[in-house]
Coordinates of C-alpha atoms in Angstrom, one line a residue:
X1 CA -54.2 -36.3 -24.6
X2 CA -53.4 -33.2 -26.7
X3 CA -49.8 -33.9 -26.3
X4 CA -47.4 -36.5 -25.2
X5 CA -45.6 -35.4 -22.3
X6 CA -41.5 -36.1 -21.9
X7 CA -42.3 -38.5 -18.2
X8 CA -42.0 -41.6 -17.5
X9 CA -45.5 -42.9 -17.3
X10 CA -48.9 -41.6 -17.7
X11 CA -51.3 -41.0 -15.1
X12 CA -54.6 -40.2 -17.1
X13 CA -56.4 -43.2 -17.5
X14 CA -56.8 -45.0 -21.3
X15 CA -60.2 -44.7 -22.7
X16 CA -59.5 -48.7 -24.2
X17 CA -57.2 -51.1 -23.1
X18 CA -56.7 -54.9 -25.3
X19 CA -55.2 -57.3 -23.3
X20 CA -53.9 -60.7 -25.0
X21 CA -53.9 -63.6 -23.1
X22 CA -51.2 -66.3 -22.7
X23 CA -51.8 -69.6 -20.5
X24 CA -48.9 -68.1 -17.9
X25 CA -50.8 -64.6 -17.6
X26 CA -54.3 -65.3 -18.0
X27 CA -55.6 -65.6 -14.7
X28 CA -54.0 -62.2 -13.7
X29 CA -55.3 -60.1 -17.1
X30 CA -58.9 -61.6 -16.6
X31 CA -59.4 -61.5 -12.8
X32 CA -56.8 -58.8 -11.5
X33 CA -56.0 -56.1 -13.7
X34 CA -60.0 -55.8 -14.6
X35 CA -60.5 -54.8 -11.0
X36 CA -57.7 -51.8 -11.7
X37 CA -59.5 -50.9 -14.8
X38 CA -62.7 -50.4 -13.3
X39 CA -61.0 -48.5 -10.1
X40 CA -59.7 -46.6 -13.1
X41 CA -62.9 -45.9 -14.8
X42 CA -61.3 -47.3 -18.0
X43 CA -64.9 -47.5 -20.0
X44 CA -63.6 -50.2 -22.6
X45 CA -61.7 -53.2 -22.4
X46 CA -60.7 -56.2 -25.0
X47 CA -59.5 -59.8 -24.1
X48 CA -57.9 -61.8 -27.0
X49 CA -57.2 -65.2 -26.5
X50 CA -55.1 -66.3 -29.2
X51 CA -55.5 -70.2 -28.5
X52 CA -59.0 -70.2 -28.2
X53 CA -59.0 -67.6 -31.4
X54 CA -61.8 -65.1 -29.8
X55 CA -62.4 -61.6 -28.9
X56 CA -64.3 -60.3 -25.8
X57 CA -65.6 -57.2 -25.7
X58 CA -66.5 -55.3 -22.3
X59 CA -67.8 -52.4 -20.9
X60 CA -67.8 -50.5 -18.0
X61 CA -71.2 -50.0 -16.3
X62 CA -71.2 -48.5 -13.2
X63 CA -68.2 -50.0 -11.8
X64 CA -68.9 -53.8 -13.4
X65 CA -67.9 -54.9 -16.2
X66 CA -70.4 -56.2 -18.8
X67 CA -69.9 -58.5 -21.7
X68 CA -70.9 -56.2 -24.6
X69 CA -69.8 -58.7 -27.7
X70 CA -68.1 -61.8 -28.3
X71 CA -66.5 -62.8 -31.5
X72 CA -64.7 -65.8 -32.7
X73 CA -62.1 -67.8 -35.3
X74 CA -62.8 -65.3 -38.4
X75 CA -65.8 -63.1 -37.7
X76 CA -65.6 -59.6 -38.9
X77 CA -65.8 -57.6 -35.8
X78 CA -67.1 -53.9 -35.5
X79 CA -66.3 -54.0 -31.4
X80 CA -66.7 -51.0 -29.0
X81 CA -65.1 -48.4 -28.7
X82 CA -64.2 -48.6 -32.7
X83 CA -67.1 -49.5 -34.4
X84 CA -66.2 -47.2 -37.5
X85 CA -63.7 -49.9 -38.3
X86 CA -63.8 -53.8 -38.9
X87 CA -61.9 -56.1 -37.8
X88 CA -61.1 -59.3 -39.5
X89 CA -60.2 -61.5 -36.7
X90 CA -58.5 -64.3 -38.8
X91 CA -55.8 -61.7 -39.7
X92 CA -54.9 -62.0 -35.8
X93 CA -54.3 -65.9 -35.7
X94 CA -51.7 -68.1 -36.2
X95 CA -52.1 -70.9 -38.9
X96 CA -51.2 -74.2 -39.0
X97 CA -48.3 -75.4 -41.4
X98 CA -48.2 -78.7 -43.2
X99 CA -45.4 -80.1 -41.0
X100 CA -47.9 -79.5 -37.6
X101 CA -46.0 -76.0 -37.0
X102 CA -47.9 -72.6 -36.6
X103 CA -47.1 -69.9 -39.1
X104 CA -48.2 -66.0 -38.0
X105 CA -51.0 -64.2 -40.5
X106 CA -49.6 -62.9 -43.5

């Protein structure tokens, strides 16, 4: 997109979308909204799941979508589509405090 346009929604598909999973929308961001994204042609998509601390990488192949990576708790991560840059996953977890509580990365 050259420029922004002044509307209230977009209707050229992303080239990348990163959805991050919660246990009340999971089931919808891995089973429904993948089914949009590939009616879309969106050719790259990313599932975090901050509980299980991982990073799913997929791609779309003529209409399906294929696992391309995986990466977990505090890999370095070069995924698809930006390979150029690396990712230190631990940055994106929370961590656990001495009382039992859950502090986010500094």
């Amino acid at each position: 997109m050259q420029e922004v346009p002044n509307v209230a929604y977009f209707e050229l598909p992303p080239d990348w979308i990163c959805e991050v999973l919660s246990p009340a929308t999971a089931k919808l961001d891995r089973v429904q909204k993948p089914a949009i994204y590939a009616q879309f042609e969106v050719p790259w998509a990313w599932l975090i799941d901050p509980i299980a601390r991982t990073l799913e990488v997929f791609g779309l192949d003529r209409g399906h979508w294929r696992l391309e990576a995986s990466h977990a708790d505090d890999a370095r991560a070069a995924a698809p589509p930006f390979e150029a840059v690396e990712l230190e996953l631990d940055a994106l977890w929370l961590r656990p405090t001495a009382d039992g509580s859950e502090n986010a990365p500094s």
